[in-house]
Short mmCIF file of C-alpha atoms in Angstrom, two decimals:
data_model
loop_
_atom_site.label_atom_id
_atom_site.label_comp_id
_atom_site.label_asym_id
_atom_site.label_seq_id
_atom_site.Cartn_x
_atom_site.Cartn_y
_atom_site.Cartn_z
CA UNK A 273 -110.40 -94.91 -101.72
CA UNK A 274 -111.98 -92.07 -100.54
CA UNK A 275 -111.93 -91.32 -96.58
CA UNK A 276 -114.52 -89.31 -95.14
CA UNK A 277 -112.88 -86.28 -93.80
CA UNK A 278 -115.24 -84.97 -90.77
CA UNK A 279 -116.20 -81.54 -91.30
CA UNK A 280 -114.39 -79.08 -88.88
CA UNK A 281 -116.21 -75.93 -87.61
CA UNK A 282 -115.08 -72.96 -89.00
CA UNK A 283 -114.73 -70.22 -86.49
CA UNK A 284 -114.35 -66.72 -87.80
CA UNK A 285 -112.44 -64.60 -85.95
CA UNK A 286 -113.21 -60.76 -86.56
CA UNK A 287 -110.05 -59.21 -87.96
CA UNK A 288 -108.26 -56.16 -86.83
CA UNK A 289 -109.75 -52.89 -88.41
CA UNK A 290 -106.13 -51.70 -89.04
CA UNK A 291 -107.70 -48.54 -90.97
CA UNK A 292 -109.74 -47.81 -88.26
CA UNK A 293 -106.87 -48.42 -85.82
CA UNK A 294 -104.81 -46.19 -88.29
CA UNK A 295 -107.55 -43.39 -88.09
CA UNK A 296 -107.70 -43.06 -84.14
CA UNK A 297 -106.67 -39.73 -82.61
CA UNK A 298 -103.49 -41.62 -80.58
CA UNK A 299 -102.40 -42.94 -83.85
CA UNK A 300 -102.74 -39.70 -85.76
CA UNK A 301 -100.92 -37.99 -83.10
CA UNK A 302 -98.06 -39.85 -82.92
CA UNK A 303 -97.63 -39.56 -86.85
CA UNK A 304 -97.70 -36.04 -86.41
CA UNK A 305 -95.63 -35.43 -83.79
CA UNK A 306 -92.90 -38.00 -85.38
CA UNK A 307 -93.43 -36.03 -88.84
CA UNK A 308 -93.23 -32.70 -87.21
CA UNK A 309 -90.09 -33.65 -85.83
CA UNK A 310 -88.44 -35.52 -88.86
CA UNK A 311 -89.39 -33.49 -91.77
CA UNK A 312 -87.93 -29.99 -90.39
CA UNK A 313 -84.61 -31.74 -89.20
CA UNK A 314 -84.59 -33.80 -92.53
CA UNK A 315 -85.15 -30.32 -94.63
CA UNK A 316 -82.39 -28.04 -92.48
CA UNK A 317 -79.80 -31.14 -93.12
CA UNK A 318 -80.58 -31.55 -96.61
CA UNK A 319 -80.25 -27.50 -97.14
CA UNK A 320 -76.82 -27.40 -95.31
CA UNK A 321 -75.44 -30.92 -97.35
CA UNK A 322 -76.87 -28.85 -100.35
CA UNK A 323 -75.54 -25.47 -99.37
CA UNK A 324 -71.94 -27.40 -98.58
CA UNK A 325 -71.81 -29.26 -102.39
CA UNK A 326 -72.72 -25.56 -103.74
CA UNK A 327 -69.71 -23.84 -101.99
CA UNK A 328 -67.54 -26.98 -103.36
CA UNK A 329 -68.77 -26.43 -106.59
CA UNK A 330 -68.79 -23.18 -107.12
CA UNK A 331 -66.69 -21.21 -104.42
CA UNK A 332 -63.20 -22.33 -104.59
CA UNK A 333 -61.47 -19.24 -103.21
CA UNK A 334 -63.82 -19.47 -100.14
CA UNK A 335 -63.23 -22.95 -99.28
CA UNK A 336 -59.70 -23.16 -100.22
CA UNK A 337 -58.74 -20.25 -97.54
CA UNK A 338 -56.89 -21.69 -94.52
CA UNK A 339 -58.47 -21.19 -90.94
CA UNK A 340 -57.16 -22.72 -87.82
CA UNK A 341 -54.60 -24.78 -89.51
CA UNK A 342 -56.75 -26.09 -92.29
CA UNK A 343 -59.15 -25.08 -94.80
CA UNK A 344 -62.73 -23.86 -94.76
CA UNK A 345 -63.84 -27.02 -97.00
CA UNK A 346 -62.48 -29.56 -94.41
CA UNK A 347 -63.85 -28.12 -91.63
CA UNK A 348 -67.21 -27.89 -93.14
CA UNK A 349 -66.67 -31.29 -94.22
CA UNK A 350 -65.95 -32.28 -90.50
CA UNK A 351 -69.15 -30.41 -89.49
CA UNK A 352 -71.09 -33.05 -91.92
CA UNK A 353 -69.98 -35.63 -89.54
CA UNK A 354 -70.82 -33.55 -86.34
CA UNK A 355 -73.77 -32.43 -87.37
CA UNK A 356 -75.00 -35.82 -88.65
CA UNK A 357 -74.14 -37.49 -85.13
CA UNK A 358 -75.86 -34.51 -83.46
CA UNK A 359 -79.22 -34.75 -85.23
CA UNK A 360 -78.83 -38.86 -84.49
CA UNK A 361 -78.59 -38.21 -80.55
CA UNK A 362 -81.21 -35.71 -81.08
CA UNK A 363 -83.66 -38.33 -82.81
CA UNK A 364 -82.70 -41.04 -80.24
CA UNK A 365 -83.95 -38.82 -77.36
CA UNK A 366 -86.56 -37.49 -78.99
CA UNK A 367 -87.58 -40.79 -80.37
CA UNK A 368 -86.93 -42.32 -76.24
CA UNK A 369 -89.16 -39.28 -74.58
CA UNK A 370 -91.75 -38.70 -76.57
CA UNK A 371 -92.46 -41.44 -79.48
CA UNK A 372 -91.62 -45.08 -77.48
CA UNK A 373 -93.94 -44.23 -75.08
CA UNK A 374 -97.10 -43.64 -77.09
CA UNK A 375 -95.95 -46.47 -79.26
CA UNK A 376 -95.65 -49.28 -76.48
CA UNK A 377 -99.24 -48.22 -75.51
CA UNK A 378 -100.25 -48.50 -79.49
CA UNK A 379 -98.88 -51.40 -79.63
CA UNK A 380 -100.64 -53.11 -76.23
CA UNK A 381 -103.39 -51.72 -77.85
CA UNK A 382 -103.47 -53.47 -80.63
CA UNK A 383 -102.17 -57.31 -78.53
CA UNK A 384 -105.06 -56.26 -76.56
CA UNK A 385 -107.45 -56.31 -80.06
CA UNK A 386 -105.69 -59.54 -81.03
CA UNK A 387 -105.96 -61.65 -78.06
CA UNK A 388 -109.85 -60.36 -77.96
CA UNK A 389 -110.09 -61.64 -81.71
CA UNK A 390 -108.45 -65.07 -80.86
CA UNK A 391 -110.62 -65.26 -77.57
CA UNK A 392 -113.90 -64.95 -79.58
CA UNK A 393 -112.88 -67.58 -82.44
CA UNK A 394 -112.24 -70.23 -79.64
#
């Protein structure tokens, strides 16, 4: 039993050239802005954390000194939490102000390209 299935006309949807899109000046500027904020802040936090670990491992006398009712190690440990929240807050503010508007514009551009590709296929 063989049924003849009518051949459907294949439509070619031109794909979005993502590599070309990533090479665009707008996308590159977005990557640059993000990296210029994230990488230095990450390096600074890792250096600060490494300093805390090294002080804890090799500067026992310094870390054990009392300071405002607690020892220095406790205060520096608490400052690790404070700095983490400060970095998170700074990143959220930076992203809301500098990254998100550009990302929305690029997303809209990609959606327009996808819509145009769908329209060409129909």
